[in-house]
Amino acid sequence: MATVYAEDHAAVCVNDVKDEAAERGVPVVGETLHGVPHDVILKYAADVDADVIVVGEHGDHLDHFSGIRKRVADRSDRKVDVVKAEM
């Protein structure tokens, strides 16, 4: 049940970001994928030839997202930006 909730929540978050970006004229590509987070992020960025990888950092999961951000940044040849959520 937790997996279903996490997948639903992820899809909602991705759509929210895409909608907010579109309102500001910023092109965003986003999907909800499955796998080891940093590996999936890096593969997806390569597949779409991303200019930048944007990783969100949320206060409730600071250690979790910081670990993903660090792994992405350490392994990526692309620019990686971290965006802190406004609560």
Coordinates of C-alpha atoms in Angstrom, one line a residue:
M1 CA 0.0 0.0 0.0
A2 CA 2.9 2.4 0.8
T3 CA 4.3 1.9 -2.7
V4 CA 1.0 2.8 -4.3
Y5 CA 0.7 5.9 -2.2
A6 CA 4.3 6.9 -3.0
E7 CA 3.7 6.4 -6.8
D8 CA 0.5 8.5 -6.7
H9 CA 2.2 11.2 -4.6
A10 CA 5.2 11.3 -7.0
A11 CA 2.9 11.7 -10.1
V12 CA 1.0 14.5 -8.4
C13 CA 4.2 16.3 -7.5
V14 CA 5.6 16.0 -11.0
N15 CA 2.4 17.3 -12.5
D16 CA 2.3 20.2 -10.1
V17 CA 5.9 21.2 -11.0
K18 CA 5.1 21.0 -14.7
D19 CA 1.9 23.1 -14.3
E20 CA 3.7 25.8 -12.3
A21 CA 6.6 25.9 -14.8
A22 CA 4.2 26.1 -17.8
E23 CA 2.4 29.1 -16.1
R24 CA 5.8 30.9 -16.1
G25 CA 6.8 29.9 -19.6
V26 CA 9.5 27.5 -18.5
P27 CA 9.7 24.3 -20.5
V28 CA 9.9 21.2 -18.2
V29 CA 10.0 17.5 -19.0
G30 CA 9.1 15.2 -16.2
E31 CA 7.9 11.7 -15.7
T32 CA 7.5 9.3 -12.8
L33 CA 9.9 6.4 -13.1
H34 CA 10.9 3.3 -11.0
G35 CA 14.2 2.2 -9.8
V36 CA 17.2 3.3 -7.8
P37 CA 16.7 7.1 -7.7
H38 CA 20.1 8.4 -8.7
D39 CA 20.5 5.8 -11.4
V40 CA 17.1 6.5 -12.9
I41 CA 17.6 10.3 -12.8
L42 CA 21.0 10.0 -14.5
K43 CA 19.7 7.7 -17.2
Y44 CA 16.6 9.8 -17.9
A45 CA 18.7 13.0 -18.1
A46 CA 21.0 11.2 -20.7
D47 CA 18.0 9.9 -22.6
V48 CA 16.4 13.4 -23.0
D49 CA 19.8 15.1 -23.3
A50 CA 18.9 17.4 -20.4
D51 CA 20.8 20.7 -20.0
V52 CA 20.3 20.6 -16.2
I53 CA 19.1 18.2 -13.6
V54 CA 16.9 19.8 -10.9
V55 CA 16.6 17.9 -7.7
G56 CA 14.1 19.0 -5.0
E57 CA 15.1 19.0 -1.4
H58 CA 12.4 18.8 1.2
G59 CA 12.8 19.5 4.9
D60 CA 11.1 16.3 6.1
H61 CA 13.4 14.1 4.0
L62 CA 16.6 16.2 4.1
D63 CA 19.0 13.3 4.6
H64 CA 17.2 11.1 2.0
F65 CA 17.1 13.7 -0.7
S66 CA 20.6 15.1 0.1
G67 CA 22.0 11.6 -0.5
I68 CA 20.2 11.4 -3.9
R69 CA 21.4 14.9 -4.8
K70 CA 25.0 14.1 -3.8
R71 CA 25.0 10.8 -5.8
V72 CA 23.5 12.6 -8.9
A73 CA 25.9 15.5 -8.6
D74 CA 28.9 13.2 -8.1
R75 CA 28.1 11.0 -11.1
S76 CA 26.7 13.5 -13.5
D77 CA 28.5 15.5 -16.2
R78 CA 25.5 17.9 -16.3
K79 CA 24.7 20.8 -14.1
V80 CA 22.7 19.8 -11.0
D81 CA 20.6 22.4 -9.2
V82 CA 19.0 21.8 -5.8
V83 CA 15.7 23.5 -5.2
K84 CA 14.5 23.8 -1.6
A85 CA 10.8 23.6 -1.0
E86 CA 9.0 26.5 0.4
M87 CA 6.8 25.2 3.2

